[in-house]
PDB file of C-alpha atoms in Angstrom:
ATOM      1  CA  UNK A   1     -91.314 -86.027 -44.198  1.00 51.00           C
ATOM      2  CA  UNK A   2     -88.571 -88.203 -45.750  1.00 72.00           C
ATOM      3  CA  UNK A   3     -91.199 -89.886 -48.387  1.00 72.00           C
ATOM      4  CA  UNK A   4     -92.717 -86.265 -49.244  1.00 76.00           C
ATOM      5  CA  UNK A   5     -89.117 -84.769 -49.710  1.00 79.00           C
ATOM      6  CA  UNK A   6     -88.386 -87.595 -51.737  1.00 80.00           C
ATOM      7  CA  UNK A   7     -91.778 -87.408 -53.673  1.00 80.00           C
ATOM      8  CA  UNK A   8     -90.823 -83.727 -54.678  1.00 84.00           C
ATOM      9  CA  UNK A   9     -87.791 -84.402 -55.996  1.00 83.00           C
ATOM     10  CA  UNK A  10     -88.444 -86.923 -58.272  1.00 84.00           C
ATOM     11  CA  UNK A  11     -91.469 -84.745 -59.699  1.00 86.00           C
ATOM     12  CA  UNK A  12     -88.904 -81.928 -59.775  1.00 85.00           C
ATOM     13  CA  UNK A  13     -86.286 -84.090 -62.047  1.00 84.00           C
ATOM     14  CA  UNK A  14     -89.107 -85.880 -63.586  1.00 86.00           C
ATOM     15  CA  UNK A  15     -90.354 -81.993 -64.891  1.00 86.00           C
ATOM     16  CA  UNK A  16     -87.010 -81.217 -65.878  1.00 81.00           C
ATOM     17  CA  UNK A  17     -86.869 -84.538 -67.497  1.00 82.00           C
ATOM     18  CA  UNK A  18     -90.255 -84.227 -69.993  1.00 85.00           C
ATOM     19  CA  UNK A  19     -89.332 -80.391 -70.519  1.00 83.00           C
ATOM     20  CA  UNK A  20     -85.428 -80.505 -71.173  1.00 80.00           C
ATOM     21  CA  UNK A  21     -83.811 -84.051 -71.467  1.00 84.00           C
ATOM     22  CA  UNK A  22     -86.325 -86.224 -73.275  1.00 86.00           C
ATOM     23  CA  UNK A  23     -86.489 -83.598 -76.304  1.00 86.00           C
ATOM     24  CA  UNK A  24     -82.821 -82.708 -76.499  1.00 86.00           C
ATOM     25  CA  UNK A  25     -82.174 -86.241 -76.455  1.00 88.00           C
ATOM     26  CA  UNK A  26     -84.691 -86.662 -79.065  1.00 88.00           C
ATOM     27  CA  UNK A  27     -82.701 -84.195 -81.072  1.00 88.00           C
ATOM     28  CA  UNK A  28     -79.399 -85.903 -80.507  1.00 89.00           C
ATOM     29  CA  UNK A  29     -80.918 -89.474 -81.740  1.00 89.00           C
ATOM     30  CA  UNK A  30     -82.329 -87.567 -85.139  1.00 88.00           C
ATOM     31  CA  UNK A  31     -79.324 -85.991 -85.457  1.00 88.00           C
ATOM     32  CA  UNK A  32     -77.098 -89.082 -85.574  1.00 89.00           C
ATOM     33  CA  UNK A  33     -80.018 -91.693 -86.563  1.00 86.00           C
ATOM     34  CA  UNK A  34     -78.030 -91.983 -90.172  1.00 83.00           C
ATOM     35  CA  UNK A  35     -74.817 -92.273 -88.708  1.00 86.00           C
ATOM     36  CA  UNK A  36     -72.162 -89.897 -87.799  1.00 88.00           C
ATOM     37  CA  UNK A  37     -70.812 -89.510 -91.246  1.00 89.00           C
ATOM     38  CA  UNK A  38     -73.992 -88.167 -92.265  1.00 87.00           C
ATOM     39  CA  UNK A  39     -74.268 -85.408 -89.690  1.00 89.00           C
ATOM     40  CA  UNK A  40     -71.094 -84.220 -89.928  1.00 91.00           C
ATOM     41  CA  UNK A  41     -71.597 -83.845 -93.951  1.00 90.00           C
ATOM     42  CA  UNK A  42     -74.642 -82.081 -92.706  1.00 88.00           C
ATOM     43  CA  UNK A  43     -72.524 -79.460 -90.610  1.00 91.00           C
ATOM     44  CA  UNK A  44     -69.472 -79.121 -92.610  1.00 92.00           C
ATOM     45  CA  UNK A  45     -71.373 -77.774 -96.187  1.00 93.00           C
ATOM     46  CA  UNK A  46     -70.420 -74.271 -96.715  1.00 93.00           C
ATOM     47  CA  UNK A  47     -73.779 -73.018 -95.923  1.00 93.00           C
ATOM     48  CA  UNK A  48     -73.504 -74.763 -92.768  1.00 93.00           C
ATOM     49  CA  UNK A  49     -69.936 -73.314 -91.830  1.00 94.00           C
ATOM     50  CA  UNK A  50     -70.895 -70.079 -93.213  1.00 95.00           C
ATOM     51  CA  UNK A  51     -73.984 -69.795 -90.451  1.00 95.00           C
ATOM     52  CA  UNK A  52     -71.699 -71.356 -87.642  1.00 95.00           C
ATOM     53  CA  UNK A  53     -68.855 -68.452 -87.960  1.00 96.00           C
ATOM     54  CA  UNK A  54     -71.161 -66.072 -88.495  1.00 96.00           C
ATOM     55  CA  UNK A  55     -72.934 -66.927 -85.342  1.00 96.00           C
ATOM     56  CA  UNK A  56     -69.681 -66.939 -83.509  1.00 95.00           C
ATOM     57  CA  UNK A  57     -69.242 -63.630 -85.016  1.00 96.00           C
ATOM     58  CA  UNK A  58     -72.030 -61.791 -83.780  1.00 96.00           C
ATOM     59  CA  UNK A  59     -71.727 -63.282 -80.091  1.00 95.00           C
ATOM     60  CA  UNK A  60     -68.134 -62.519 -80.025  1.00 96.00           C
ATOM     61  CA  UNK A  61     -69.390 -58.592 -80.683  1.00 97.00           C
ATOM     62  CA  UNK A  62     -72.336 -58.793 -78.807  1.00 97.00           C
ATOM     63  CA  UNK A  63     -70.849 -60.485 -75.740  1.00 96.00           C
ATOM     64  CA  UNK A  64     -68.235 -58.179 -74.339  1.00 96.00           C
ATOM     65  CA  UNK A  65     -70.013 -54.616 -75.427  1.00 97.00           C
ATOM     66  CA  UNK A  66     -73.245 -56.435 -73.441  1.00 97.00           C
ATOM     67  CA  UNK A  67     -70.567 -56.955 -70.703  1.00 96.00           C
ATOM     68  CA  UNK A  68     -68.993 -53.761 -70.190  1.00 96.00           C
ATOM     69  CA  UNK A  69     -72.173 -52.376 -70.668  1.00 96.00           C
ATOM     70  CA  UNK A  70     -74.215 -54.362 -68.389  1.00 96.00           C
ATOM     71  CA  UNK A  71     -71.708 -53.900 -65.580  1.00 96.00           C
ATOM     72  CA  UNK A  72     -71.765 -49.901 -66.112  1.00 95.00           C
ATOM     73  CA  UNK A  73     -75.578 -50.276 -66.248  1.00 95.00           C
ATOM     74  CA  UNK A  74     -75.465 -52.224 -63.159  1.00 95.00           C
ATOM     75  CA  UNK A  75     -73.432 -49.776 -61.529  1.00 93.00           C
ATOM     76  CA  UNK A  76     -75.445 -46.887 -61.954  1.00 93.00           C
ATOM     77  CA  UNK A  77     -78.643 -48.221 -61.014  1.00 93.00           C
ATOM     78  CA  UNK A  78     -77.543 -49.280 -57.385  1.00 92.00           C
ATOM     79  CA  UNK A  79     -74.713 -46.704 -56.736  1.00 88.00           C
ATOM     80  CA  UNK A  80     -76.188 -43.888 -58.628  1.00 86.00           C
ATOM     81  CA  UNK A  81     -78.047 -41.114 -57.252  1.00 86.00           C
ATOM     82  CA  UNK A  82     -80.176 -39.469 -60.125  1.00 85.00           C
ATOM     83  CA  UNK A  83     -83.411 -38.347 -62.086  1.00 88.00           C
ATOM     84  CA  UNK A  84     -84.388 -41.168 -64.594  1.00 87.00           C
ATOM     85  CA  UNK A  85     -83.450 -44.393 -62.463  1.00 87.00           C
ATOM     86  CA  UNK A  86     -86.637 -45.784 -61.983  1.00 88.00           C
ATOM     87  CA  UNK A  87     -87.173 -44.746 -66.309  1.00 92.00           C
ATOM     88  CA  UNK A  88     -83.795 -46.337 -66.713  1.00 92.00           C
ATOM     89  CA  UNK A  89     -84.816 -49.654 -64.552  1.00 91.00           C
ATOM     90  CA  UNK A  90     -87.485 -50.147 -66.967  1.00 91.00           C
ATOM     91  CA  UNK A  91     -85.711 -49.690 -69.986  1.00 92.00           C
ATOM     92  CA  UNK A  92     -82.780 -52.250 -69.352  1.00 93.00           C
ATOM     93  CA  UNK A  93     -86.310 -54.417 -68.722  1.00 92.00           C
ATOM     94  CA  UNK A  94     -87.512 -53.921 -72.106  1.00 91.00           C
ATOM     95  CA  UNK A  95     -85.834 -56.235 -74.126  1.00 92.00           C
ATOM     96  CA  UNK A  96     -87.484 -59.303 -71.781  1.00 90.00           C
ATOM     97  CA  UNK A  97     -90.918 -58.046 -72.032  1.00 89.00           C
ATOM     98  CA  UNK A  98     -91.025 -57.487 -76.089  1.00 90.00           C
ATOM     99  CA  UNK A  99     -90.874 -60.240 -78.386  1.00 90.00           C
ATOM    100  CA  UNK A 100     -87.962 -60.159 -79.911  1.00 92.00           C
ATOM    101  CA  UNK A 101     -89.982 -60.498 -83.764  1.00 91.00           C
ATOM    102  CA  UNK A 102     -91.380 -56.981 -82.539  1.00 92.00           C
ATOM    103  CA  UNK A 103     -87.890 -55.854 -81.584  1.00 91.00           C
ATOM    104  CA  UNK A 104     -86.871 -56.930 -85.695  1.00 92.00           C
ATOM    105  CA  UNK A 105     -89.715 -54.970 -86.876  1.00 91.00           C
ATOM    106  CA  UNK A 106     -88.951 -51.718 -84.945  1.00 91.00           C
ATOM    107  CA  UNK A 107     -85.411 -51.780 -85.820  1.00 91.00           C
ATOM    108  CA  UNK A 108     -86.133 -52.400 -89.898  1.00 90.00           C
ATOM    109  CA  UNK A 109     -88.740 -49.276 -89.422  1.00 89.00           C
ATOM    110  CA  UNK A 110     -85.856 -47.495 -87.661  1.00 89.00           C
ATOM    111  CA  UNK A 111     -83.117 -48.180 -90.108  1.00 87.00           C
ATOM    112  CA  UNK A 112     -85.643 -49.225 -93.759  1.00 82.00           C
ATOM    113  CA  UNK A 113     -85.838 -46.819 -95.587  1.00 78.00           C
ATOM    114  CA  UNK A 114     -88.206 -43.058 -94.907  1.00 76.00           C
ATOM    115  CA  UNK A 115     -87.141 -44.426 -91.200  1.00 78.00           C
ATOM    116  CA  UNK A 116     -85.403 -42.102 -89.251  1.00 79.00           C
ATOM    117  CA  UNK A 117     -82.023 -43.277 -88.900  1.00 79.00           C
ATOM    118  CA  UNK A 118     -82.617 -44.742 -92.780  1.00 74.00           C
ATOM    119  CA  UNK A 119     -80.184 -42.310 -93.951  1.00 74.00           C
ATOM    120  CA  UNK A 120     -77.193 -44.461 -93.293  1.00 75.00           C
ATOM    121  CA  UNK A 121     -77.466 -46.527 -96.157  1.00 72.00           C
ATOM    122  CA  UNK A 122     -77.259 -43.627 -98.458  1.00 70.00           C
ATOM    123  CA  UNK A 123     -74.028 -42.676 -96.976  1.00 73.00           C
ATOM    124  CA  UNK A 124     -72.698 -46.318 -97.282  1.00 73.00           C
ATOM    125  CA  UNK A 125     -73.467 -47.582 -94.143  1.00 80.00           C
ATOM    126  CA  UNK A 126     -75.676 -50.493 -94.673  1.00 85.00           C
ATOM    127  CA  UNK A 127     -77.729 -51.367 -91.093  1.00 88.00           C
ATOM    128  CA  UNK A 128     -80.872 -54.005 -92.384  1.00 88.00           C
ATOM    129  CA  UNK A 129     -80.042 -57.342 -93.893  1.00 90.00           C
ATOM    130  CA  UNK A 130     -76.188 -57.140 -92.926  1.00 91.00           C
ATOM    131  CA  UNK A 131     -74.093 -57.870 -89.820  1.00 93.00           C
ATOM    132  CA  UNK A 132     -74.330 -54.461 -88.279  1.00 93.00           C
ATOM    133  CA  UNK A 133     -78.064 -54.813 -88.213  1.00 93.00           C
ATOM    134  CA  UNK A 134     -77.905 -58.800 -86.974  1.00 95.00           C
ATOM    135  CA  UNK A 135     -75.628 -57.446 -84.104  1.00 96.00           C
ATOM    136  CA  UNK A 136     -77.783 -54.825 -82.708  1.00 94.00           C
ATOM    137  CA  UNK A 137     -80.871 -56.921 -83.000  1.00 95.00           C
ATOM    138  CA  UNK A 138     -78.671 -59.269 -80.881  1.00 96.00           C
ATOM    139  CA  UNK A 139     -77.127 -56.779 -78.521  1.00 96.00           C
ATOM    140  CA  UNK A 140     -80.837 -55.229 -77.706  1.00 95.00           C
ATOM    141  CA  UNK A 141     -82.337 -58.934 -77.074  1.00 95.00           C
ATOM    142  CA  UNK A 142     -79.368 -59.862 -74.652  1.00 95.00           C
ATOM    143  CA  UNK A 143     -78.712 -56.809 -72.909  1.00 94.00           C
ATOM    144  CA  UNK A 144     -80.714 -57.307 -69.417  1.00 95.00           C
ATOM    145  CA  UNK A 145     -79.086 -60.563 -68.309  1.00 95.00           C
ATOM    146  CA  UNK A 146     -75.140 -59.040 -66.952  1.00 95.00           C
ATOM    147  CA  UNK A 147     -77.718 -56.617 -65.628  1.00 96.00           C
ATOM    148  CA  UNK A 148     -79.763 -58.452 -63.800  1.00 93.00           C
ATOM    149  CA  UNK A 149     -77.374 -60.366 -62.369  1.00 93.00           C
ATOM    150  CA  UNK A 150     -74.939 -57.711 -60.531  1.00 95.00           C
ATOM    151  CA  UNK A 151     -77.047 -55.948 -59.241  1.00 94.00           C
ATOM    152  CA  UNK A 152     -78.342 -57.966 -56.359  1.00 94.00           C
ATOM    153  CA  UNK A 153     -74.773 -58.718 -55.304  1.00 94.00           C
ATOM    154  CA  UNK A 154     -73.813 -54.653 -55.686  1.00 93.00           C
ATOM    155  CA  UNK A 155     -77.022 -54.559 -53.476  1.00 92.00           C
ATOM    156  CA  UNK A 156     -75.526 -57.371 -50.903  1.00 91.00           C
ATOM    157  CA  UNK A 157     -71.983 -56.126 -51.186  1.00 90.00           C
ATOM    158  CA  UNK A 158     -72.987 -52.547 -49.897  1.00 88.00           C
ATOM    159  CA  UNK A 159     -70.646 -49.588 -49.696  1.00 84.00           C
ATOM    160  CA  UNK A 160     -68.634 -49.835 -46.863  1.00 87.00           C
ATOM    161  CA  UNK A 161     -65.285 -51.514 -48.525  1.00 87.00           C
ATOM    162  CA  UNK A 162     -65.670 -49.129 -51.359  1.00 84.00           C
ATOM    163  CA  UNK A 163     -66.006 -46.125 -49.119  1.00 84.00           C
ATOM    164  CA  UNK A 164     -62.605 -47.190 -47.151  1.00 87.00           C
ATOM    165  CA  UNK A 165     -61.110 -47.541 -49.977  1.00 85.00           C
ATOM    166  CA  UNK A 166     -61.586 -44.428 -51.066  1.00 82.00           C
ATOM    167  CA  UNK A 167     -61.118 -43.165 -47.747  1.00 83.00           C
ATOM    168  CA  UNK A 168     -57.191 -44.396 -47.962  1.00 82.00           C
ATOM    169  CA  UNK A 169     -56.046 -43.001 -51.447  1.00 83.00           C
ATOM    170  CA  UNK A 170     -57.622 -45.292 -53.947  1.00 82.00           C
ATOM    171  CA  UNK A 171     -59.328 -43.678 -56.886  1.00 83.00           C
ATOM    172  CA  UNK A 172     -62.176 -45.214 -58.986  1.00 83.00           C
ATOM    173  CA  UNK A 173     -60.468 -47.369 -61.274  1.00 86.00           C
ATOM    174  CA  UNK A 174     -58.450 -48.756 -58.389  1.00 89.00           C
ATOM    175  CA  UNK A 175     -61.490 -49.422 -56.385  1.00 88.00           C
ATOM    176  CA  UNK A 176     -63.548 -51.047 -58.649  1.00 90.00           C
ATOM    177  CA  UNK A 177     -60.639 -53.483 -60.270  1.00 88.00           C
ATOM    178  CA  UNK A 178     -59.526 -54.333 -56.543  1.00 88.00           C
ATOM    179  CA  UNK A 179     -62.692 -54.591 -54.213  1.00 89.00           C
ATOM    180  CA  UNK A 180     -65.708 -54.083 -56.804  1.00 91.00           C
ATOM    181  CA  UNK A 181     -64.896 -56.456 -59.454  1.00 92.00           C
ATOM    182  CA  UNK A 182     -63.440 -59.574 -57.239  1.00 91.00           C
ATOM    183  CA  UNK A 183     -66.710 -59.354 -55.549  1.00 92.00           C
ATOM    184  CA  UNK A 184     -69.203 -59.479 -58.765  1.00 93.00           C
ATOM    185  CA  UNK A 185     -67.242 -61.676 -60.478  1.00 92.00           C
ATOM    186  CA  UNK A 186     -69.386 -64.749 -60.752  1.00 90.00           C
ATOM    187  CA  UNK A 187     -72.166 -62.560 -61.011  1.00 92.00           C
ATOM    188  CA  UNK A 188     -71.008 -61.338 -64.031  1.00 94.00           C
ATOM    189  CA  UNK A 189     -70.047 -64.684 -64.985  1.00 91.00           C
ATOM    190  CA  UNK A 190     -73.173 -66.285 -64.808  1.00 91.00           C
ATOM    191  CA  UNK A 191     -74.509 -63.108 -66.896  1.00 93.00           C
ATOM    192  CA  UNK A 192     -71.945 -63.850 -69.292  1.00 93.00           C
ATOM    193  CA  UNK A 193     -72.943 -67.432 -69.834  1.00 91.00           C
ATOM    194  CA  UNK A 194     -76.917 -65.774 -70.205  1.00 91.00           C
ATOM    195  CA  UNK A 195     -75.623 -63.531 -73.036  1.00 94.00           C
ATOM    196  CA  UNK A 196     -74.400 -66.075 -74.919  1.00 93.00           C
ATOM    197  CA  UNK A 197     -76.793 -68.689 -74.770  1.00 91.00           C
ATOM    198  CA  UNK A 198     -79.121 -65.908 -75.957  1.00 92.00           C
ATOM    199  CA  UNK A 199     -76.635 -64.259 -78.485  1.00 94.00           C
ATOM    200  CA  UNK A 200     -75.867 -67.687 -79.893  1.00 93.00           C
ATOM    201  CA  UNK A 201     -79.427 -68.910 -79.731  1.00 91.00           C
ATOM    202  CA  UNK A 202     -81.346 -65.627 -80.671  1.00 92.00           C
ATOM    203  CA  UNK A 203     -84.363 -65.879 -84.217  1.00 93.00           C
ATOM    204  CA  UNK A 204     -86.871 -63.792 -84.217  1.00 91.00           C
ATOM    205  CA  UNK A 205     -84.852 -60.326 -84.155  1.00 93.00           C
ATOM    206  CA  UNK A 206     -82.237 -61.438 -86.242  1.00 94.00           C
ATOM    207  CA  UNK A 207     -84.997 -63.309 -88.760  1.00 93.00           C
ATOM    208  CA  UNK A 208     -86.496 -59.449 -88.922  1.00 91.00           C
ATOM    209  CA  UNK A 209     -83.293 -57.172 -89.921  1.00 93.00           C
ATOM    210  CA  UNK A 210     -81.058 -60.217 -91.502  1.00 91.00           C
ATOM    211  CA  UNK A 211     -82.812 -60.889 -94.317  1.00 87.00           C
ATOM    212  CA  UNK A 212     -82.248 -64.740 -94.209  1.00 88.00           C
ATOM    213  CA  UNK A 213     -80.001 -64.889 -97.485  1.00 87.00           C
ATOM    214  CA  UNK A 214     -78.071 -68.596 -97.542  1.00 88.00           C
ATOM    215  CA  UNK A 215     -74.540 -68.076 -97.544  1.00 87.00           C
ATOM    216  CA  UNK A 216     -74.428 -64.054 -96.530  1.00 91.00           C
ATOM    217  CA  UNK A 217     -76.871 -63.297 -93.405  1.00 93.00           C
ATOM    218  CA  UNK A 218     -78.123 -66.572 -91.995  1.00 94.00           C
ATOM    219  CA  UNK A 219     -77.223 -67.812 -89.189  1.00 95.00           C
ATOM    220  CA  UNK A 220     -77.087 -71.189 -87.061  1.00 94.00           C
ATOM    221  CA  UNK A 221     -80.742 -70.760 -86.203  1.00 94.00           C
ATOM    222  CA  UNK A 222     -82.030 -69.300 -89.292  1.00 95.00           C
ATOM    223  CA  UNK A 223     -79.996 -72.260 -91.085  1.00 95.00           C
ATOM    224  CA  UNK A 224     -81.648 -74.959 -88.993  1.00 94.00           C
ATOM    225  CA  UNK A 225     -85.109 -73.442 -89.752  1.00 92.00           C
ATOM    226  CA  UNK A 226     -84.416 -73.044 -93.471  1.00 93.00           C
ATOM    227  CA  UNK A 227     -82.804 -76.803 -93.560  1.00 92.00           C
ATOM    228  CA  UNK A 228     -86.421 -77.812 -91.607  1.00 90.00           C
ATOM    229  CA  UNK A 229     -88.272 -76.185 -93.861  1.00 91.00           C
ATOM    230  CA  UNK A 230     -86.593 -77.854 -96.799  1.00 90.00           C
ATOM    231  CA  UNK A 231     -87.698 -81.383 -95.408  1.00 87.00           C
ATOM    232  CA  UNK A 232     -83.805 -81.701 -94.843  1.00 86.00           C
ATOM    233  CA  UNK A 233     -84.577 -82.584 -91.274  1.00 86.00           C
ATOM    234  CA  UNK A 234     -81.269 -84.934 -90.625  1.00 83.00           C
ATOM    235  CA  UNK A 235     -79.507 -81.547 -90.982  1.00 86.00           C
ATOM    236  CA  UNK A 236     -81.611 -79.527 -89.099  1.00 91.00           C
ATOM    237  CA  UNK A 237     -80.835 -81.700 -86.335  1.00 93.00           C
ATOM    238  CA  UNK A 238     -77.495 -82.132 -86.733  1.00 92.00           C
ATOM    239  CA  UNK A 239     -76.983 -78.134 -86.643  1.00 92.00           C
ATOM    240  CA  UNK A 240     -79.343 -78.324 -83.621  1.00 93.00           C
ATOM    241  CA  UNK A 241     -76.991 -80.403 -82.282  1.00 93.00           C
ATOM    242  CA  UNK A 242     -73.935 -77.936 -82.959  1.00 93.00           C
ATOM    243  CA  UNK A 243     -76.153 -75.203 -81.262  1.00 91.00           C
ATOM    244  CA  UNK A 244     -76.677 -77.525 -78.317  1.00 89.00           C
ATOM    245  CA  UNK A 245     -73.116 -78.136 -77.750  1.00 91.00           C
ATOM    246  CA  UNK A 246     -71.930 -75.003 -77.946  1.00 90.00           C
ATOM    247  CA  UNK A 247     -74.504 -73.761 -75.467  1.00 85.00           C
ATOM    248  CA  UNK A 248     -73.202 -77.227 -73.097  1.00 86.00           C
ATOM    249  CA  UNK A 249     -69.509 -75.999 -73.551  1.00 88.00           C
ATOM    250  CA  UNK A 250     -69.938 -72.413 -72.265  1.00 84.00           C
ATOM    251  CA  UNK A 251     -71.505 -73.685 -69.414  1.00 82.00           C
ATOM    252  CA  UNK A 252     -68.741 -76.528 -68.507  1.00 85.00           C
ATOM    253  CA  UNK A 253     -66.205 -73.771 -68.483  1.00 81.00           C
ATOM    254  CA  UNK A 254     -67.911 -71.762 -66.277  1.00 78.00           C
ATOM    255  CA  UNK A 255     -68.700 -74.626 -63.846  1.00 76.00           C
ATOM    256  CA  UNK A 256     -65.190 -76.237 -64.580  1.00 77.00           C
ATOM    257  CA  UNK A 257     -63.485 -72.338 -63.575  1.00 69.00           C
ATOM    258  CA  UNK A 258     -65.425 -71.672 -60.502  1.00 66.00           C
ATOM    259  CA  UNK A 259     -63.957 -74.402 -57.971  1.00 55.00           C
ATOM    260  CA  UNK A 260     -60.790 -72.858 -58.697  1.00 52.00           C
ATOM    261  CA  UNK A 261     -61.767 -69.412 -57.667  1.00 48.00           C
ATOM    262  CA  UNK A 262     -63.527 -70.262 -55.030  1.00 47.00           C
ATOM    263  CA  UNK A 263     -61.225 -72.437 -53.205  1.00 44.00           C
ATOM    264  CA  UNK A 264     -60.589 -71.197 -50.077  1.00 38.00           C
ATOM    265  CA  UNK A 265     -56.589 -71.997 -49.551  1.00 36.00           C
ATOM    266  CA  UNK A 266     -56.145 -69.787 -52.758  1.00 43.00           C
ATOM    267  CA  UNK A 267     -58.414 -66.859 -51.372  1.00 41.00           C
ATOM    268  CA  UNK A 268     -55.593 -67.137 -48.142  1.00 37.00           C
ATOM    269  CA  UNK A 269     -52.420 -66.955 -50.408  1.00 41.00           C
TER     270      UNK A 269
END
């Protein structure tokens, strides 16, 4: 039993290993293969810094509406009561069954011009190949994860300490800051940490409405394609690399925050 145990774990971290370390490692030798100096010329041209904050732009956006509106979402599907759950189940769903290059396309036949919401850019509103477009690309792609992760826990949690709540005096708001949200917390959390790995990470919708234009609508990912593509591969890594650590930092915080929350002396005081 021991050797079998022992057998499926090393095929388990041996998986992960081929699939995950080897190639991000891979990318991490490129990156730095010319030295440090080089990659950090590689991340610091203005094309390069230009991508990066516009990246952190759009998750910044995307990540707390995607939030609050994930949570709300998540609400209604398990405590609501009306016609059009199951049709609203399936919609939140959407987004992970499309590919996101299809997503692109519907949204630049939405808002491009003889679409039906094409109007706004005769009134000054400009949707396609600027950051309002990029951000709702971005907002569509990531908006199942906070989702899908409260609602099992609203589902565990059940009614009953809501109910009493209510029962003594407490009104909606009051409920859900004091017994509802301390109890989906880490749910939400985790979905938070989902949202921006994707927001951060996300191509093919954003490749669709953004137009790709160096220096104006390109970001992180569209910059490390465009530096591939250009046979400029030492900076393609290097921005991979940004990407990468980015994506390693959100999750350290998260891990680094939980112990504290979770410790039970401070649950007693």
């Amino acid at each position: 039993m021991t050797a079998s145990r022992l057998g499926l774990r090393f095929a388990a971290l041996g998986y992960l290993a081929m699939l995950l370390l080897v190639p991000v490692a891979f990318v991490f030798y490129r990156a730095f293969e010319h030295g440090f100096g080089y990659a950090w010329h590689a991340v610091t041209t203005p094309e390069a810094l230009h991508a990066l904050e516009l990246t952190l732009l759009i998750a910044a956006i995307v990540v707390p509406v995607n939030t609050v509106v994930g949570i709300v979402l998540a609400l209604a599907l398990v405590r609501g009561n009306f016609r059009g759950r199951g049709v609203l189940n399936a919609v939140v769903d959407l987004p992970l069954a499309l590919s996101p290059v299809i997503v692109g396309l519907a949204f630049v036949l939405l808002y491009g011009r003889g679409g039906w919401l094409g109007g706004f850019a005769d009134h000054g509103l400009k949707i396609l190949f600027a950051l309002p477009g990029m951000v709702l690309a971005t907002a569509f792609v990531s908006l199942p994860f906070v989702v899908r992760e409260v609602v099992p826990v609203l589902r565990e949690i059940g009614t009953e300490q809501e109910q009493a709540a209510e029962t003594l005096g407490a009104g909606e708001l009051q409920t859900f800051r004091r017994i509802t949200f301390p109890a989906i917390r880490w749910a939400v959390a985790y979905g938070v940490v989902l949202t921006t790995a994707r927001a951060i990470g996300e191509f093919g919708a954003v490749s669709a409405v953004s137009g790709n234009i160096e220096g104006k609508t390109q970001t992180l990912p569209l910059y490390v394609k465009a530096q591939f593509d250009g046979f400029d591969t030492a900076g393609a890594y290097a921005s991979s690399v940004v990407l990468a650590m980015l994506a390693i930092a959100v999750v350290v915080t998260l891990r680094a925050l939980h112990p504290k929350e979770e410790t039970p002396m401070e649950e007693a005081t």
